[in-house]
Amino acid sequence: MKGIILAGGSGKRLHPITHGVSKQLLPVYDKPMIYHPLSVLMLSGVREILVISSPGDLPGFRRLLGDGSHLGLDLHYAVQESPRGIPDAFVIGARHVGTDSVALVLGDNIFHGAGLSGLLQHEAGPVRGCTLFGHQVSDPERYGIGETDGSGHLVSLEEKPRYPRSDLAITGLYFYDSHVVDIARGLRPSDRGELEISDVNRAYMEQGRARLIELGRGFTWLDTGTHDSLLQAGNFVRILERNQGIRIACVEEIALRMGFIGADSCHRLGEQQSSTGYGTYVMKVAKEYRKDGGSDGLVVSGGARWSQW
């Protein structure tokens, strides 16, 4: 499976703070926002990833992430000249996807929950059609809402419905087979001049090849597109990290736990940031992983367990 992070857009809802910096490079407490969608792809077992952003913002992502080799990843970059909707990512990334399945995650979405890694890796197996991820919301009229039958197949899809048929919002994480490229290429722009992801999902649904997986209790999904939601996400991360002694979306630790890099490499990445609590944490994780023999991928610093994923 290939991965795509769509980190474009103008971030208008976050003006004025996004006048000079990409929204996805803003901090969510102690790390850049893009670490969160990147960690989701890594936890899915995806290592070949395309980052798509605007011409002015792409150099910032290159400086931050490089070619990904330090994390055992293969990162590439592509320009989206102007916001043309989520499916444009598949048109831009057609050569990257090739004949493989693809996981697309929006650059401003945060996912967290016990067992998330296992769920993602299970669903990232052979993808036949599309797999969407839904999360229960209290205000479904603000979202794209999906309804499923008893077997989890998507049977209805509505954008900001006045009378919602369910309370399952479609999150910004999507798994598709390679046919998504042809579907995206065949879409007609909406009145806003953009391609709509709901049209892609509806095409799969009409073929009977769309599934919706509910992220149930214990899972958190946050969209950081407004000032309030960005602050909420930062507070969520801060409280959880303080209470549990872990670091959410610590890409160095995830690379180590997933077997993408070794303990020595992980420790060196921590040393490069040793003046911060984040760097100290990475070094401690590497030391304890080495001491533990890396046998079960569970024990982390402070005696906490890697059950966050």
Short mmCIF file of C-alpha atoms in Angstrom, two decimals:
data_model
loop_
_atom_site.label_atom_id
_atom_site.label_comp_id
_atom_site.label_asym_id
_atom_site.label_seq_id
_atom_site.Cartn_x
_atom_site.Cartn_y
_atom_site.Cartn_z
CA MET A 1 0.00 0.00 0.00
CA LYS A 2 1.17 3.52 -0.85
CA GLY A 3 0.37 6.57 1.25
CA ILE A 4 -0.61 10.16 0.50
CA ILE A 5 -0.77 13.08 2.91
CA LEU A 6 -2.77 15.97 1.50
CA ALA A 7 -1.37 19.05 3.20
CA GLY A 8 -2.57 21.74 0.84
CA GLY A 9 -5.16 24.46 1.15
CA SER A 10 -4.83 28.05 2.24
CA GLY A 11 -5.84 27.57 5.88
CA LYS A 12 -8.28 30.47 5.66
CA ARG A 13 -10.13 29.44 8.81
CA LEU A 14 -6.87 29.85 10.73
CA HIS A 15 -5.97 33.30 9.46
CA PRO A 16 -3.98 35.30 10.38
CA ILE A 17 -1.63 32.64 11.78
CA THR A 18 -1.52 30.76 8.46
CA HIS A 19 -0.63 33.81 6.38
CA GLY A 20 3.05 32.93 6.71
CA VAL A 21 3.10 29.20 7.48
CA SER A 22 1.29 26.09 6.33
CA LYS A 23 -1.47 24.94 8.66
CA GLN A 24 0.06 21.45 8.76
CA LEU A 25 3.35 22.86 10.08
CA LEU A 26 1.67 24.53 13.05
CA PRO A 27 2.37 22.94 16.45
CA VAL A 28 -0.12 20.66 18.13
CA TYR A 29 1.33 21.06 21.61
CA ASP A 30 4.85 19.60 21.23
CA LYS A 31 5.18 18.57 17.59
CA PRO A 32 4.19 19.68 14.09
CA MET A 33 0.66 18.88 13.03
CA ILE A 34 1.83 16.75 10.09
CA TYR A 35 3.41 14.26 12.50
CA HIS A 36 -0.10 13.05 13.32
CA PRO A 37 -1.23 12.01 9.81
CA LEU A 38 2.28 10.74 9.11
CA SER A 39 2.09 8.53 12.19
CA VAL A 40 -1.26 7.11 11.02
CA LEU A 41 0.29 5.96 7.75
CA MET A 42 3.32 4.55 9.56
CA LEU A 43 1.08 2.64 11.96
CA SER A 44 -0.71 1.21 8.93
CA GLY A 45 2.62 -0.22 7.78
CA VAL A 46 2.93 2.27 4.90
CA ARG A 47 6.45 3.40 4.08
CA GLU A 48 6.20 4.94 0.58
CA ILE A 49 4.46 8.26 1.10
CA LEU A 50 3.70 11.27 -1.10
CA VAL A 51 3.25 14.65 0.58
CA ILE A 52 1.15 17.07 -1.49
CA SER A 53 1.10 20.78 -0.72
CA SER A 54 1.12 24.22 -2.28
CA PRO A 55 4.21 25.58 -4.09
CA GLY A 56 5.02 28.02 -1.30
CA ASP A 57 4.58 25.53 1.54
CA LEU A 58 6.29 22.45 0.11
CA PRO A 59 9.86 23.58 0.97
CA GLY A 60 8.88 23.70 4.66
CA PHE A 61 7.82 20.05 4.58
CA ARG A 62 11.03 19.10 2.81
CA ARG A 63 13.08 20.83 5.51
CA LEU A 64 11.14 19.10 8.26
CA LEU A 65 10.91 15.56 6.89
CA GLY A 66 13.59 15.27 4.21
CA ASP A 67 13.48 12.06 2.20
CA GLY A 68 12.21 10.12 5.23
CA SER A 69 15.19 7.75 5.28
CA HIS A 70 15.99 8.63 8.91
CA LEU A 71 12.61 7.08 9.79
CA GLY A 72 12.94 4.16 7.41
CA LEU A 73 10.50 5.82 5.01
CA ASP A 74 10.56 6.77 1.34
CA LEU A 75 9.05 10.26 1.14
CA HIS A 76 8.27 12.14 -2.04
CA TYR A 77 6.69 15.52 -2.67
CA ALA A 78 4.30 16.97 -5.22
CA VAL A 79 2.79 20.39 -5.81
CA GLN A 80 -0.91 21.19 -5.83
CA GLU A 81 -1.03 24.52 -7.64
CA SER A 82 -4.44 25.46 -6.21
CA PRO A 83 -6.99 23.78 -3.94
CA ARG A 84 -9.08 21.54 -6.22
CA GLY A 85 -10.58 19.18 -3.67
CA ILE A 86 -9.42 15.99 -1.99
CA PRO A 87 -9.68 13.69 -5.07
CA ASP A 88 -7.15 15.89 -6.85
CA ALA A 89 -4.55 14.12 -4.69
CA PHE A 90 -5.11 10.94 -6.74
CA VAL A 91 -4.77 12.79 -10.03
CA ILE A 92 -1.54 14.42 -8.86
CA GLY A 93 -0.29 11.19 -7.30
CA ALA A 94 -1.31 8.79 -10.07
CA ARG A 95 2.25 7.64 -10.80
CA HIS A 96 2.92 7.26 -7.08
CA VAL A 97 -0.14 5.03 -6.64
CA GLY A 98 0.49 2.95 -9.77
CA THR A 99 -1.26 -0.40 -9.43
CA ASP A 100 -1.13 -0.43 -5.63
CA SER A 101 -3.81 0.33 -3.09
CA VAL A 102 -3.48 3.71 -1.39
CA ALA A 103 -4.16 5.28 1.99
CA LEU A 104 -5.01 8.97 1.90
CA VAL A 105 -5.01 11.01 5.11
CA LEU A 106 -5.75 14.69 5.46
CA GLY A 107 -2.93 16.70 6.95
CA ASP A 108 -5.06 18.32 9.66
CA ASN A 109 -6.68 15.17 11.09
CA ILE A 110 -5.64 13.53 14.37
CA PHE A 111 -6.50 9.94 15.29
CA HIS A 112 -5.78 8.25 18.59
CA GLY A 113 -6.94 5.15 20.38
CA ALA A 114 -5.90 1.82 21.88
CA GLY A 115 -5.60 -0.79 19.16
CA LEU A 116 -5.47 1.74 16.33
CA SER A 117 -2.36 0.23 14.77
CA GLY A 118 -3.83 -3.27 14.69
CA LEU A 119 -7.05 -2.00 13.12
CA LEU A 120 -5.22 -0.02 10.46
CA GLN A 121 -2.87 -2.85 9.54
CA HIS A 122 -5.78 -5.26 9.26
CA GLU A 123 -7.69 -2.92 6.95
CA ALA A 124 -4.54 -2.11 4.95
CA GLY A 125 -4.40 -5.69 3.72
CA PRO A 126 -5.81 -6.36 0.25
CA VAL A 127 -8.19 -3.44 -0.32
CA ARG A 128 -11.10 -4.35 -2.57
CA GLY A 129 -12.95 -1.16 -3.31
CA CYS A 130 -12.73 1.42 -0.55
CA THR A 131 -12.63 1.41 3.22
CA LEU A 132 -13.77 4.53 5.06
CA PHE A 133 -13.50 5.26 8.76
CA GLY A 134 -16.44 6.76 10.63
CA HIS A 135 -16.61 8.42 14.01
CA GLN A 136 -19.72 9.19 16.05
CA VAL A 137 -20.46 12.92 16.33
CA SER A 138 -23.06 14.91 18.21
CA ASP A 139 -23.70 17.34 15.33
CA PRO A 140 -23.93 15.19 12.19
CA GLU A 141 -25.46 18.02 10.17
CA ARG A 142 -21.95 19.53 9.92
CA TYR A 143 -20.31 16.51 8.30
CA GLY A 144 -20.43 13.98 5.51
CA ILE A 145 -22.49 11.20 7.08
CA GLY A 146 -22.45 7.51 6.20
CA GLU A 147 -25.01 4.81 6.87
CA THR A 148 -24.20 1.10 6.78
CA ASP A 149 -26.07 -2.17 6.57
CA GLY A 150 -25.58 -4.99 9.06
CA SER A 151 -22.34 -6.10 7.41
CA GLY A 152 -20.65 -2.70 7.40
CA HIS A 153 -21.22 -1.91 3.73
CA LEU A 154 -21.97 1.73 2.97
CA VAL A 155 -25.59 2.15 1.82
CA SER A 156 -26.05 5.92 2.00
CA LEU A 157 -23.83 8.97 1.99
CA GLU A 158 -25.00 12.52 2.65
CA GLU A 159 -23.11 15.81 2.88
CA LYS A 160 -24.22 17.96 5.81
CA PRO A 161 -27.71 16.44 5.86
CA ARG A 162 -30.59 18.35 7.36
CA TYR A 163 -32.08 15.10 8.63
CA PRO A 164 -29.13 12.71 9.17
CA ARG A 165 -29.73 8.98 8.81
CA SER A 166 -26.90 8.23 11.23
CA ASP A 167 -24.35 9.99 13.40
CA LEU A 168 -21.27 8.48 11.77
CA ALA A 169 -19.12 11.21 10.26
CA ILE A 170 -16.70 10.22 7.50
CA THR A 171 -13.22 11.06 8.80
CA GLY A 172 -10.21 12.25 6.81
CA LEU A 173 -8.69 8.78 6.41
CA TYR A 174 -9.47 6.72 3.31
CA PHE A 175 -8.22 3.38 1.95
CA TYR A 176 -8.77 2.70 -1.77
CA ASP A 177 -7.76 0.23 -4.43
CA SER A 178 -5.89 1.56 -7.46
CA HIS A 179 -9.12 2.20 -9.40
CA VAL A 180 -9.51 5.40 -7.37
CA VAL A 181 -7.18 7.16 -9.82
CA ASP A 182 -9.51 6.53 -12.77
CA ILE A 183 -12.56 7.46 -10.69
CA ALA A 184 -10.94 10.75 -9.63
CA ARG A 185 -9.92 11.56 -13.20
CA GLY A 186 -13.50 11.07 -14.35
CA LEU A 187 -15.09 13.42 -11.82
CA ARG A 188 -16.71 16.70 -12.78
CA PRO A 189 -15.95 19.69 -10.55
CA SER A 190 -18.68 20.96 -8.26
CA ASP A 191 -20.13 24.47 -8.44
CA ARG A 192 -17.18 25.54 -6.29
CA GLY A 193 -14.80 24.30 -8.95
CA GLU A 194 -13.52 21.44 -6.78
CA LEU A 195 -13.58 17.67 -7.00
CA GLU A 196 -15.59 16.14 -4.16
CA ILE A 197 -14.43 13.13 -2.17
CA SER A 198 -18.06 12.19 -1.56
CA ASP A 199 -18.41 11.59 -5.31
CA VAL A 200 -15.49 9.14 -5.18
CA ASN A 201 -17.01 7.32 -2.22
CA ARG A 202 -20.44 7.31 -3.85
CA ALA A 203 -18.99 5.69 -6.97
CA TYR A 204 -17.62 2.83 -4.88
CA MET A 205 -20.87 2.62 -2.92
CA GLU A 206 -22.91 2.27 -6.12
CA GLN A 207 -20.63 -0.60 -7.12
CA GLY A 208 -21.27 -2.24 -3.75
CA ARG A 209 -17.57 -1.95 -2.89
CA ALA A 210 -17.55 0.61 -0.09
CA ARG A 211 -17.15 -0.27 3.58
CA LEU A 212 -17.40 2.00 6.60
CA ILE A 213 -15.47 1.01 9.74
CA GLU A 214 -16.70 2.67 12.91
CA LEU A 215 -14.04 4.02 15.23
CA GLY A 216 -15.93 3.29 18.41
CA ARG A 217 -15.55 4.28 22.03
CA GLY A 218 -11.98 4.81 23.07
CA PHE A 219 -11.02 6.36 19.75
CA THR A 220 -10.52 10.08 19.29
CA TRP A 221 -10.77 11.91 15.99
CA LEU A 222 -9.95 15.61 15.82
CA ASP A 223 -9.98 18.04 12.92
CA THR A 224 -7.65 20.97 13.61
CA GLY A 225 -9.01 23.37 11.00
CA THR A 226 -10.17 26.18 13.31
CA HIS A 227 -8.58 28.15 16.14
CA ASP A 228 -10.76 26.44 18.74
CA SER A 229 -10.21 22.92 17.39
CA LEU A 230 -6.45 23.53 17.14
CA LEU A 231 -6.37 24.59 20.78
CA GLN A 232 -8.55 21.63 21.75
CA ALA A 233 -6.18 19.24 19.98
CA GLY A 234 -3.15 20.75 21.72
CA ASN A 235 -4.80 20.43 25.11
CA PHE A 236 -5.84 16.84 24.35
CA VAL A 237 -2.26 15.89 23.47
CA ARG A 238 -0.81 17.74 26.44
CA ILE A 239 -3.12 16.15 29.01
CA LEU A 240 -2.72 12.64 27.62
CA GLU A 241 1.05 12.88 27.44
CA ARG A 242 1.34 14.35 30.93
CA ASN A 243 -0.99 11.75 32.47
CA GLN A 244 0.37 8.67 30.71
CA GLY A 245 4.04 9.52 30.26
CA ILE A 246 3.89 8.90 26.51
CA ARG A 247 4.31 10.98 23.37
CA ILE A 248 1.46 10.83 20.88
CA ALA A 249 2.55 10.70 17.23
CA CYS A 250 6.23 10.42 18.13
CA VAL A 251 7.38 9.36 14.67
CA GLU A 252 10.80 8.21 15.89
CA GLU A 253 9.24 5.83 18.41
CA ILE A 254 6.74 4.54 15.86
CA ALA A 255 9.52 3.92 13.35
CA LEU A 256 11.32 1.90 16.02
CA ARG A 257 8.27 -0.08 17.16
CA MET A 258 7.27 -0.84 13.56
CA GLY A 259 10.75 -2.13 12.78
CA PHE A 260 11.52 0.59 10.26
CA ILE A 261 14.69 1.62 12.13
CA GLY A 262 16.83 0.14 14.90
CA ALA A 263 17.37 1.29 18.47
CA ASP A 264 20.73 2.90 17.68
CA SER A 265 19.24 5.00 14.89
CA CYS A 266 16.35 5.98 17.11
CA HIS A 267 18.73 7.04 19.88
CA ARG A 268 20.71 9.21 17.46
CA LEU A 269 17.50 10.95 16.39
CA GLY A 270 16.84 11.69 20.04
CA GLU A 271 20.36 13.02 20.55
CA GLN A 272 19.80 15.54 17.76
CA GLN A 273 16.98 16.99 19.87
CA SER A 274 18.53 16.35 23.28
CA SER A 275 17.90 19.89 24.54
CA THR A 276 14.15 19.20 24.56
CA GLY A 277 11.91 16.89 26.53
CA TYR A 278 10.90 15.32 23.22
CA GLY A 279 14.48 14.36 22.40
CA THR A 280 15.06 13.03 25.91
CA TYR A 281 11.94 10.88 25.54
CA VAL A 282 13.12 9.45 22.21
CA MET A 283 16.50 8.53 23.71
CA LYS A 284 14.84 6.90 26.71
CA VAL A 285 12.55 4.88 24.46
CA ALA A 286 15.53 3.66 22.45
CA LYS A 287 17.48 2.69 25.59
CA GLU A 288 14.58 0.77 27.12
CA TYR A 289 13.77 -0.89 23.81
CA ARG A 290 17.38 -2.02 23.52
CA LYS A 291 17.38 -3.25 27.13
CA ASP A 292 14.10 -5.09 26.59
CA GLY A 293 15.48 -6.69 23.46
CA GLY A 294 12.73 -5.20 21.32
CA SER A 295 10.79 -8.40 21.94
CA ASP A 296 7.19 -7.30 22.21
CA GLY A 297 7.08 -3.67 21.14
CA LEU A 298 5.05 -2.73 24.20
CA VAL A 299 7.16 -1.36 27.01
CA VAL A 300 8.00 2.33 26.79
CA SER A 301 9.50 4.83 29.17
CA GLY A 302 7.95 5.45 32.54
CA GLY A 303 6.50 1.94 32.63
CA ALA A 304 3.65 2.92 30.32
CA ARG A 305 2.71 0.48 27.58
CA TRP A 306 2.48 1.12 23.89
CA SER A 307 -1.26 0.53 24.04
CA GLN A 308 -1.86 4.04 22.70
CA TRP A 309 -1.74 2.37 19.30
#
